[in-house]
Amino acid sequence: MQFHKIVSKFPDFGINKKQEILRLLYEISKREKISSERILNSLDYNNFKTIKKELLKRRFPYSFAHNKEIKPYLPKFELYPGRSFDVKKSKFNPKKILIEKSLTSNYLKDRFKAFFPKAKFIEIASLENFILENKKSGETNYNKRRDIVFITNEKYDFFKKCPCTKDAIGCGYNIFNLGFGCIFDCTYCYLQEYSNIPGLIFPANIERFFEKFKYYKKSKMRIGTGEFSDSLMLDHITEYSLSIIEFFDEHKDTLFEFKTKSSNIDNLLKAKHSGNIVTSWSLNPQKIIDKNEFLTASLNERLVSARKCVDAGYKVGFHFDPVIYFKEWEREYADVIDLLFSKIKPLDIAWISIGTFRFKPELKPIIENRFPNNNILDEELLLGYDNKLRYPYKLRYDIYKFLLNTFKKHYKNLPVYLCMEEISMWQALRLT
Ligand code: SF4
């Protein structure tokens, strides 16, 4: 839609009103797969309030039918050429490996050298300095993050509590902050908006994390590495899992979780463990994986890997997160659950989490620019109780209820929790 067509149809409207009309026309035309000109030409009114109400009704029909008030997020609509993600240019093959000079061990540097002999290995004063000297931001940079690896000497940021979201019931998760950034590319990934680092970070001083753990540890805690990265994406290079499994053998009352969308489990299969290590996979219908979880393992590969981990004595976990709403969602998610239980026995499952798609509003234009053909933004996503964009309450309730009932058909007492969901939802689903 060209902005000038809105200007000539509504010359008396101010710029913000015109921008809102443009945004709504774009979203409706993308969702309904008709031209925005056709929608514009069908607008017979001259009153902005009436026009906006009509367009909102058309854009969010479910929400209008179920809620008195809706809170849409209508940022300025801008698509910048050259910012889109290109799967063909996204193979992980770093050009530069930058190493903090305070590091005393060459272990990780040597591992990366063995895998990427053509990369340039350069010593830097520190990651902090490098970022200050090379301040650039934007989606183009995020697309190039796989080109640079930082091997760092972590000094401060070893562990933290998962921040969850405002007014939600938390699951008590703790983050073992071993690295930042991901080689995969999920359309919905919050790192696209959160990250200001022009590369991927891998701390080389894992022993320092272990020293610090005794000060952080609480009895029966749950901790894992999959918050700011994928726990196993490069485990064949870093071999973090081997050190972690060995270390947590001495902390048997702690549950450690490797969270992944990969099938990179060879190190896990050869490690000796004491049963307090959980390997977990995020699950989605293959249709959703194909369009939204680029470069990750397929659903089947994830479940085959989970089966191998169970055979090696591990407990496994599954995260139905984010659950994406789409036309055939019930059948597709039921099929995923049936497939899961055809491979994994309920008693081998440590936990299952469910979380419907939600994200900070700032991520919306980034997804639009990086993935202009995405479908995930076409559904009804409105500002929710925590100011994140979410599906309407009733739709989220229906999704949770359906998944919980489908789980129950396989086993009644699965340890299931909701991720980042408000208290009233837990109560309505009788999960508290
Ligand atoms: S696997 Fe996780 S961290 Fe990696 S891109 Fe996807 S959502 Fe982000």
Tab-separated table of C-alpha atoms and ligand atoms in Angstrom:
chain	number	residue	atom	x	y	z
A	1	MET	CA	0.000	0.000	0.000
A	2	GLN	CA	1.363	3.335	-0.948
A	3	PHE	CA	0.964	5.976	1.710
A	4	HIS	CA	0.062	8.665	-0.856
A	5	LYS	CA	-3.213	6.855	-1.646
A	6	ILE	CA	-4.299	7.275	1.974
A	7	VAL	CA	-3.143	10.908	1.908
A	8	SER	CA	-5.243	11.661	-1.164
A	9	LYS	CA	-8.332	9.819	0.155
A	10	PHE	CA	-8.167	11.455	3.618
A	11	PRO	CA	-6.299	14.755	3.105
A	12	ASP	CA	-7.621	16.267	6.365
A	13	PHE	CA	-6.401	13.508	8.681
A	14	GLY	CA	-3.219	14.093	10.695
A	15	ILE	CA	-0.112	11.978	10.116
A	16	ASN	CA	-0.737	9.608	13.051
A	17	LYS	CA	-4.258	8.815	11.872
A	18	LYS	CA	-2.976	8.124	8.368
A	19	GLN	CA	-0.253	5.883	9.801
A	20	GLU	CA	-2.810	3.881	11.788
A	21	ILE	CA	-4.956	3.405	8.693
A	22	LEU	CA	-1.879	2.280	6.748
A	23	ARG	CA	-0.945	-0.209	9.471
A	24	LEU	CA	-4.471	-1.685	9.617
A	25	LEU	CA	-4.770	-1.890	5.834
A	26	TYR	CA	-1.422	-3.714	5.672
A	27	GLU	CA	-2.406	-6.226	8.363
A	28	ILE	CA	-5.882	-6.890	6.953
A	29	SER	CA	-4.636	-7.270	3.399
A	30	LYS	CA	-1.891	-9.689	4.512
A	31	ARG	CA	-4.303	-11.713	6.633
A	32	GLU	CA	-7.129	-11.837	4.073
A	33	LYS	CA	-4.787	-12.055	1.083
A	34	ILE	CA	-6.501	-9.227	-0.786
A	35	SER	CA	-5.067	-5.945	-1.953
A	36	SER	CA	-5.032	-3.044	0.495
A	37	GLU	CA	-6.283	-0.742	-2.303
A	38	ARG	CA	-9.480	-2.778	-2.444
A	39	ILE	CA	-9.999	-2.343	1.296
A	40	LEU	CA	-9.197	1.371	1.089
A	41	ASN	CA	-11.639	1.858	-1.776
A	42	SER	CA	-14.361	0.108	0.212
A	43	LEU	CA	-14.119	2.702	3.032
A	44	ASP	CA	-17.133	4.958	2.580
A	45	TYR	CA	-16.776	7.033	5.730
A	46	ASN	CA	-14.980	10.271	6.415
A	47	ASN	CA	-14.922	10.073	10.183
A	48	PHE	CA	-11.648	8.660	11.528
A	49	LYS	CA	-13.224	7.017	14.602
A	50	THR	CA	-15.713	5.123	12.462
A	51	ILE	CA	-13.054	4.102	9.946
A	52	LYS	CA	-10.728	2.865	12.680
A	53	LYS	CA	-13.507	0.925	14.414
A	54	GLU	CA	-14.515	-0.758	11.159
A	55	LEU	CA	-10.938	-1.670	10.334
A	56	LEU	CA	-10.273	-2.978	13.866
A	57	LYS	CA	-13.433	-5.113	13.708
A	58	ARG	CA	-12.252	-6.600	10.466
A	59	ARG	CA	-8.687	-7.123	11.724
A	60	PHE	CA	-9.676	-8.628	15.114
A	61	PRO	CA	-13.079	-10.319	14.603
A	62	TYR	CA	-12.646	-12.924	17.367
A	63	SER	CA	-11.609	-10.319	19.927
A	64	PHE	CA	-14.487	-8.033	19.006
A	65	ALA	CA	-16.918	-10.906	19.447
A	66	HIS	CA	-15.525	-11.892	22.876
A	67	ASN	CA	-14.334	-8.656	24.528
A	68	LYS	CA	-15.767	-5.253	25.305
A	69	GLU	CA	-12.430	-3.522	24.943
A	70	ILE	CA	-9.407	-4.516	22.955
A	71	LYS	CA	-5.881	-3.139	23.118
A	72	PRO	CA	-4.316	-3.320	19.662
A	73	TYR	CA	-0.704	-2.378	19.020
A	74	LEU	CA	-0.443	-0.317	15.831
A	75	PRO	CA	3.134	0.873	15.363
A	76	LYS	CA	4.223	2.838	12.300
A	77	PHE	CA	4.368	0.454	9.366
A	78	GLU	CA	7.776	0.376	7.682
A	79	LEU	CA	9.507	-2.384	5.745
A	80	TYR	CA	13.204	-1.855	5.081
A	81	PRO	CA	14.723	-3.672	2.122
A	82	GLY	CA	17.770	-5.793	2.931
A	83	ARG	CA	16.740	-6.658	6.475
A	84	SER	CA	15.084	-9.960	5.722
A	85	PHE	CA	16.457	-13.299	6.856
A	86	ASP	CA	17.847	-15.547	4.132
A	87	VAL	CA	18.123	-19.179	5.124
A	88	LYS	CA	20.673	-19.846	2.342
A	89	LYS	CA	23.084	-17.311	3.828
A	90	SER	CA	22.685	-18.496	7.382
A	91	LYS	CA	24.895	-21.553	7.711
A	92	PHE	CA	27.035	-21.315	10.834
A	93	ASN	CA	30.538	-20.748	9.499
A	94	PRO	CA	32.075	-17.902	11.520
A	95	LYS	CA	34.542	-15.602	9.788
A	96	LYS	CA	36.063	-14.202	12.954
A	97	ILE	CA	36.706	-15.707	16.359
A	98	LEU	CA	37.476	-12.940	18.853
A	99	ILE	CA	39.135	-14.020	22.080
A	100	GLU	CA	39.328	-11.983	25.279
A	101	LYS	CA	42.986	-11.606	26.179
A	102	SER	CA	42.469	-12.203	29.901
A	103	LEU	CA	41.724	-15.881	29.194
A	104	THR	CA	44.354	-18.278	30.440
A	105	SER	CA	43.054	-21.430	28.753
A	106	ASN	CA	43.240	-22.098	25.009
A	107	TYR	CA	40.841	-25.018	25.144
A	108	LEU	CA	37.808	-23.440	23.508
A	109	LYS	CA	39.927	-21.482	21.010
A	110	ASP	CA	41.588	-24.752	19.924
A	111	ARG	CA	38.217	-26.473	19.580
A	112	PHE	CA	36.897	-23.686	17.315
A	113	LYS	CA	40.177	-23.748	15.352
A	114	ALA	CA	39.729	-27.447	14.660
A	115	PHE	CA	36.205	-26.884	13.305
A	116	PHE	CA	36.762	-23.541	11.527
A	117	PRO	CA	40.392	-23.471	10.345
A	118	LYS	CA	39.677	-20.690	7.814
A	119	ALA	CA	38.287	-18.248	10.413
A	120	LYS	CA	40.445	-15.360	11.611
A	121	PHE	CA	41.410	-15.713	15.280
A	122	ILE	CA	41.929	-12.306	16.853
A	123	GLU	CA	42.694	-11.277	20.426
A	124	ILE	CA	40.552	-8.451	21.827
A	125	ALA	CA	40.907	-6.460	25.062
A	126	SER	CA	37.366	-7.356	26.119
A	127	LEU	CA	33.891	-7.918	24.694
A	128	GLU	CA	32.700	-4.760	26.455
A	129	ASN	CA	35.334	-2.631	24.694
A	130	PHE	CA	34.639	-4.271	21.370
A	131	ILE	CA	30.931	-3.433	21.614
A	132	LEU	CA	31.662	0.176	22.593
A	133	GLU	CA	34.010	0.598	19.651
A	134	ASN	CA	31.689	-1.058	17.118
A	135	LYS	CA	28.320	0.375	18.039
A	136	LYS	CA	25.849	-0.534	15.358
A	137	SER	CA	22.432	-1.992	15.747
A	138	GLY	CA	19.436	-3.178	13.743
A	139	GLU	CA	18.174	-6.283	12.074
A	140	THR	CA	20.939	-6.355	9.473
A	141	ASN	CA	23.414	-6.873	12.260
A	142	TYR	CA	21.331	-9.603	13.814
A	143	ASN	CA	21.363	-11.434	10.469
A	144	LYS	CA	25.155	-11.325	10.554
A	145	ARG	CA	25.615	-12.484	14.120
A	146	ARG	CA	26.731	-15.968	13.015
A	147	ASP	CA	29.833	-14.428	11.414
A	148	ILE	CA	31.457	-13.592	14.751
A	149	VAL	CA	32.175	-15.764	17.774
A	150	PHE	CA	33.375	-14.253	21.049
A	151	ILE	CA	35.294	-16.534	23.368
A	152	THR	CA	35.039	-14.780	26.698
A	153	ASN	CA	36.268	-14.838	30.257
A	154	GLU	CA	33.029	-14.377	32.198
A	155	LYS	CA	33.576	-12.372	35.369
A	156	TYR	CA	30.204	-11.275	36.783
A	157	ASP	CA	27.142	-12.685	35.157
A	158	PHE	CA	27.094	-16.355	36.149
A	159	PHE	CA	23.539	-17.101	37.276
A	160	LYS	CA	20.212	-15.360	37.541
A	161	LYS	CA	16.613	-16.114	38.342
A	162	CYS	CA	14.390	-16.391	35.282
A	163	PRO	CA	12.620	-12.990	35.200
A	164	CYS	CA	9.353	-14.601	33.938
A	165	THR	CA	6.833	-11.819	33.244
A	166	LYS	CA	4.919	-9.276	35.329
A	167	ASP	CA	1.955	-10.715	37.292
A	168	ALA	CA	2.505	-14.296	36.102
A	169	ILE	CA	3.046	-17.406	38.229
A	170	GLY	CA	6.737	-18.304	37.855
A	171	CYS	CA	8.131	-21.827	37.707
A	172	GLY	CA	11.177	-21.075	39.883
A	173	TYR	CA	13.632	-21.545	37.051
A	174	ASN	CA	17.263	-20.444	37.322
A	175	ILE	CA	19.530	-19.507	34.459
A	176	PHE	CA	23.066	-20.866	34.163
A	177	ASN	CA	24.296	-18.049	31.966
A	178	LEU	CA	26.739	-20.016	29.838
A	179	GLY	CA	26.741	-18.155	26.553
A	180	PHE	CA	24.519	-15.877	24.576
A	181	GLY	CA	23.055	-16.030	21.076
A	182	CYS	CA	21.829	-18.781	18.816
A	183	ILE	CA	22.803	-20.280	15.457
A	184	PHE	CA	19.163	-21.137	14.749
A	185	ASP	CA	16.560	-18.627	13.570
A	186	CYS	CA	13.050	-18.773	14.918
A	187	THR	CA	10.662	-16.130	13.632
A	188	TYR	CA	9.372	-15.539	17.166
A	189	CYS	CA	12.733	-15.510	18.986
A	190	TYR	CA	12.913	-12.720	21.558
A	191	LEU	CA	16.684	-12.468	21.093
A	192	GLN	CA	16.062	-10.568	17.846
A	193	GLU	CA	14.835	-7.649	19.935
A	194	TYR	CA	16.829	-8.301	23.120
A	195	SER	CA	20.320	-8.790	21.722
A	196	ASN	CA	22.706	-5.911	21.084
A	197	ILE	CA	25.735	-8.185	20.639
A	198	PRO	CA	27.139	-8.493	17.117
A	199	GLY	CA	28.037	-12.171	17.520
A	200	LEU	CA	27.650	-15.307	19.612
A	201	ILE	CA	29.261	-15.557	23.048
A	202	PHE	CA	30.889	-18.663	24.487
A	203	PRO	CA	32.585	-18.327	27.884
A	204	ALA	CA	35.742	-20.407	28.101
A	205	ASN	CA	36.050	-20.321	31.895
A	206	ILE	CA	33.291	-22.778	32.801
A	207	GLU	CA	35.230	-23.795	35.930
A	208	ARG	CA	34.589	-20.282	37.319
A	209	PHE	CA	30.827	-20.911	36.970
A	210	PHE	CA	31.275	-24.085	38.973
A	211	GLU	CA	33.248	-22.252	41.694
A	212	LYS	CA	30.511	-19.611	41.921
A	213	PHE	CA	27.681	-22.153	41.974
A	214	LYS	CA	28.231	-23.030	45.638
A	215	TYR	CA	27.279	-19.444	46.582
A	216	TYR	CA	24.187	-19.443	44.345
A	217	LYS	CA	22.900	-22.924	45.036
A	218	LYS	CA	19.669	-23.608	46.940
A	219	SER	CA	18.394	-27.028	47.763
A	220	LYS	CA	16.319	-28.777	45.044
A	221	MET	CA	16.800	-26.011	42.520
A	222	ARG	CA	16.094	-26.216	38.790
A	223	ILE	CA	18.678	-24.592	36.583
A	224	GLY	CA	19.594	-24.669	32.906
A	225	THR	CA	21.482	-23.094	30.022
A	226	GLY	CA	18.690	-22.728	27.460
A	227	GLU	CA	17.463	-19.201	28.163
A	228	PHE	CA	19.793	-16.979	26.119
A	229	SER	CA	20.911	-19.671	23.708
A	230	ASP	CA	20.180	-23.248	22.669
A	231	SER	CA	21.888	-25.527	25.215
A	232	LEU	CA	23.202	-28.101	22.748
A	233	MET	CA	23.433	-26.319	19.375
A	234	LEU	CA	27.266	-26.451	19.309
A	235	ASP	CA	27.923	-28.986	22.036
A	236	HIS	CA	30.069	-31.058	19.659
A	237	ILE	CA	32.466	-28.062	19.644
A	238	THR	CA	32.193	-26.601	23.156
A	239	GLU	CA	31.656	-29.903	24.971
A	240	TYR	CA	30.037	-27.902	27.740
A	241	SER	CA	27.671	-30.781	28.479
A	242	LEU	CA	30.505	-33.120	29.507
A	243	SER	CA	31.805	-30.675	32.156
A	244	ILE	CA	28.294	-29.833	33.335
A	245	ILE	CA	27.206	-33.434	33.742
A	246	GLU	CA	30.387	-34.246	35.645
A	247	PHE	CA	29.965	-31.195	37.901
A	248	PHE	CA	26.297	-31.848	38.727
A	249	ASP	CA	27.147	-35.395	39.656
A	250	GLU	CA	28.321	-33.777	42.915
A	251	HIS	CA	25.060	-31.808	43.261
A	252	LYS	CA	22.486	-34.535	43.019
A	253	ASP	CA	19.742	-32.435	44.616
A	254	THR	CA	19.925	-29.944	41.697
A	255	LEU	CA	18.043	-30.629	38.478
A	256	PHE	CA	20.003	-29.372	35.499
A	257	GLU	CA	18.217	-28.869	32.169
A	258	PHE	CA	19.657	-28.798	28.664
A	259	LYS	CA	16.975	-27.148	26.527
A	260	THR	CA	17.319	-27.559	22.769
A	261	LYS	CA	15.823	-27.697	19.294
A	262	SER	CA	18.774	-29.712	18.028
A	263	SER	CA	19.622	-33.399	17.849
A	264	ASN	CA	23.182	-32.778	19.034
A	265	ILE	CA	23.188	-35.343	21.834
A	266	ASP	CA	26.285	-37.473	21.184
A	267	ASN	CA	28.141	-36.116	24.211
A	268	LEU	CA	25.137	-36.780	26.436
A	269	LEU	CA	24.992	-40.373	25.257
A	270	LYS	CA	28.586	-41.009	26.209
A	271	ALA	CA	28.546	-39.187	29.578
A	272	LYS	CA	27.987	-40.883	32.945
A	273	HIS	CA	25.246	-39.132	34.865
A	274	SER	CA	23.358	-39.520	38.125
A	275	GLY	CA	19.782	-39.015	36.964
A	276	ASN	CA	19.582	-35.299	37.832
A	277	ILE	CA	20.138	-34.141	34.247
A	278	VAL	CA	17.039	-33.413	32.161
A	279	THR	CA	17.257	-32.895	28.416
A	280	SER	CA	14.290	-31.109	26.972
A	281	TRP	CA	12.950	-30.235	23.558
A	282	SER	CA	10.641	-27.560	22.380
A	283	LEU	CA	7.881	-29.190	20.289
A	284	ASN	CA	5.680	-27.855	17.536
A	285	PRO	CA	3.898	-29.376	14.538
A	286	GLN	CA	6.317	-29.880	11.633
A	287	LYS	CA	4.288	-27.325	9.645
A	288	ILE	CA	5.151	-24.683	12.239
A	289	ILE	CA	8.794	-25.811	12.445
A	290	ASP	CA	9.149	-25.531	8.645
A	291	LYS	CA	7.919	-21.952	8.574
A	292	ASN	CA	9.205	-20.639	11.883
A	293	GLU	CA	12.120	-22.599	13.326
A	294	PHE	CA	14.755	-22.330	10.645
A	295	LEU	CA	17.888	-24.488	10.806
A	296	THR	CA	16.600	-26.549	13.749
A	297	ALA	CA	16.087	-30.318	13.919
A	298	SER	CA	12.775	-31.718	12.653
A	299	LEU	CA	10.054	-32.826	15.055
A	300	ASN	CA	10.915	-36.450	14.390
A	301	GLU	CA	14.645	-35.871	14.939
A	302	ARG	CA	13.871	-34.166	18.258
A	303	LEU	CA	11.720	-37.073	19.422
A	304	VAL	CA	14.219	-39.691	18.231
A	305	SER	CA	16.912	-37.817	20.209
A	306	ALA	CA	14.643	-37.746	23.259
A	307	ARG	CA	14.136	-41.507	22.948
A	308	LYS	CA	17.904	-42.044	22.797
A	309	CYS	CA	18.369	-39.914	25.918
A	310	VAL	CA	15.706	-41.941	27.765
A	311	ASP	CA	17.482	-45.134	26.705
A	312	ALA	CA	20.666	-43.639	28.175
A	313	GLY	CA	18.854	-43.146	31.495
A	314	TYR	CA	18.011	-39.441	31.279
A	315	LYS	CA	14.715	-37.895	32.181
A	316	VAL	CA	13.369	-35.738	29.378
A	317	GLY	CA	11.240	-32.609	29.253
A	318	PHE	CA	9.069	-31.034	26.564
A	319	HIS	CA	8.124	-27.436	25.982
A	320	PHE	CA	5.014	-26.743	23.952
A	321	ASP	CA	6.183	-23.193	23.719
A	322	PRO	CA	5.307	-21.135	21.843
A	323	VAL	CA	2.042	-22.756	20.886
A	324	ILE	CA	1.034	-21.080	17.632
A	325	TYR	CA	-2.630	-20.703	16.787
A	326	PHE	CA	-3.550	-21.537	13.194
A	327	LYS	CA	-6.428	-23.076	11.289
A	328	GLU	CA	-5.788	-26.766	11.944
A	329	TRP	CA	-4.098	-26.250	15.315
A	330	GLU	CA	-6.176	-28.821	17.245
A	331	ARG	CA	-5.482	-31.708	14.905
A	332	GLU	CA	-1.829	-30.760	14.411
A	333	TYR	CA	-1.042	-30.407	18.129
A	334	ALA	CA	-2.988	-33.593	18.946
A	335	ASP	CA	-0.830	-35.404	16.365
A	336	VAL	CA	2.358	-34.045	17.994
A	337	ILE	CA	1.175	-35.262	21.405
A	338	ASP	CA	0.261	-38.705	20.028
A	339	LEU	CA	3.656	-38.952	18.346
A	340	LEU	CA	5.394	-37.903	21.567
A	341	PHE	CA	3.674	-40.632	23.604
A	342	SER	CA	4.301	-43.224	20.901
A	343	LYS	CA	8.011	-42.737	21.588
A	344	ILE	CA	8.264	-41.677	25.235
A	345	LYS	CA	6.645	-43.230	28.315
A	346	PRO	CA	4.958	-40.741	30.687
A	347	LEU	CA	7.141	-41.767	33.639
A	348	ASP	CA	10.286	-40.785	31.735
A	349	ILE	CA	9.037	-37.206	31.481
A	350	ALA	CA	10.370	-34.757	34.088
A	351	TRP	CA	8.095	-31.901	33.029
A	352	ILE	CA	6.046	-30.425	30.222
A	353	SER	CA	5.501	-26.707	29.869
A	354	ILE	CA	2.905	-24.954	27.745
A	355	GLY	CA	3.031	-21.317	26.707
A	356	THR	CA	1.078	-19.636	23.968
A	357	PHE	CA	2.834	-17.230	21.592
A	358	ARG	CA	3.607	-13.895	23.276
A	359	PHE	CA	6.208	-11.228	22.789
A	360	LYS	CA	7.161	-7.677	23.575
A	361	PRO	CA	5.540	-5.175	21.166
A	362	GLU	CA	8.994	-3.974	20.046
A	363	LEU	CA	9.544	-7.373	18.409
A	364	LYS	CA	6.606	-6.990	16.000
A	365	PRO	CA	8.293	-4.689	13.421
A	366	ILE	CA	11.477	-6.764	13.671
A	367	ILE	CA	9.603	-9.964	12.755
A	368	GLU	CA	7.838	-8.106	9.932
A	369	ASN	CA	11.172	-6.981	8.522
A	370	ARG	CA	13.163	-10.175	9.043
A	371	PHE	CA	10.322	-12.499	7.983
A	372	PRO	CA	8.030	-10.498	5.667
A	373	ASN	CA	6.161	-13.677	4.647
A	374	ASN	CA	5.476	-14.836	8.189
A	375	ASN	CA	1.968	-16.037	9.112
A	376	ILE	CA	2.374	-15.908	12.868
A	377	LEU	CA	1.530	-12.206	13.119
A	378	ASP	CA	-1.673	-12.597	11.112
A	379	GLU	CA	-3.625	-14.037	14.035
A	380	GLU	CA	-5.167	-11.829	16.723
A	381	LEU	CA	-2.372	-10.616	18.990
A	382	LEU	CA	-3.308	-7.845	21.385
A	383	LEU	CA	-1.670	-6.164	24.355
A	384	GLY	CA	-2.285	-8.455	27.315
A	385	TYR	CA	-2.111	-8.258	31.108
A	386	ASP	CA	1.684	-7.808	31.065
A	387	ASN	CA	1.740	-5.476	28.064
A	388	LYS	CA	3.019	-8.223	25.809
A	389	LEU	CA	1.220	-9.121	22.617
A	390	ARG	CA	-0.813	-12.277	23.189
A	391	TYR	CA	-3.821	-14.146	21.866
A	392	PRO	CA	-7.098	-13.137	23.567
A	393	TYR	CA	-7.731	-14.720	26.981
A	394	LYS	CA	-10.509	-17.048	25.837
A	395	LEU	CA	-8.497	-18.351	22.925
A	396	ARG	CA	-5.518	-19.016	25.213
A	397	TYR	CA	-7.801	-20.800	27.662
A	398	ASP	CA	-9.209	-23.009	24.883
A	399	ILE	CA	-5.702	-23.879	23.689
A	400	TYR	CA	-4.469	-24.796	27.188
A	401	LYS	CA	-7.617	-26.783	27.955
A	402	PHE	CA	-7.330	-28.731	24.716
A	403	LEU	CA	-3.657	-29.572	25.263
A	404	LEU	CA	-4.230	-30.559	28.906
A	405	ASN	CA	-7.133	-32.823	27.936
A	406	THR	CA	-5.079	-34.403	25.170
A	407	PHE	CA	-2.221	-35.059	27.619
A	408	LYS	CA	-4.711	-36.635	30.020
A	409	LYS	CA	-5.789	-39.152	27.405
A	410	HIS	CA	-2.253	-40.524	27.595
A	411	TYR	CA	-1.555	-40.089	31.314
A	412	LYS	CA	-3.440	-38.314	34.074
A	413	ASN	CA	-0.610	-37.145	36.303
A	414	LEU	CA	1.893	-35.491	34.017
A	415	PRO	CA	3.893	-32.663	35.619
A	416	VAL	CA	2.591	-29.809	33.456
A	417	TYR	CA	2.998	-26.081	34.054
A	418	LEU	CA	2.118	-22.933	32.148
A	419	CYS	CA	4.891	-20.601	31.086
A	420	MET	CA	4.418	-16.839	31.626
A	421	GLU	CA	0.698	-17.046	32.216
A	422	GLU	CA	-1.481	-15.022	34.551
A	423	ILE	CA	-2.812	-16.333	37.864
A	424	SER	CA	-6.462	-16.341	36.779
A	425	MET	CA	-5.561	-18.655	33.872
A	426	TRP	CA	-3.902	-21.159	36.217
A	427	GLN	CA	-6.974	-21.002	38.431
A	428	ALA	CA	-9.449	-21.338	35.565
A	429	LEU	CA	-7.599	-24.450	34.406
A	430	ARG	CA	-7.410	-25.785	37.987
A	431	LEU	CA	-3.638	-25.957	37.884
A	432	THR	CA	-3.016	-24.196	41.236
B	1	SF4	S1	16.219	-22.009	19.212
B	1	SF4	FE1	15.579	-20.628	20.867
B	1	SF4	S2	17.257	-19.185	21.109
B	1	SF4	FE2	17.514	-20.180	19.130
B	1	SF4	S3	16.529	-18.842	17.635
B	1	SF4	FE3	15.020	-20.372	18.280
B	1	SF4	S4	13.905	-19.417	19.984
B	1	SF4	FE4	15.809	-18.254	19.670
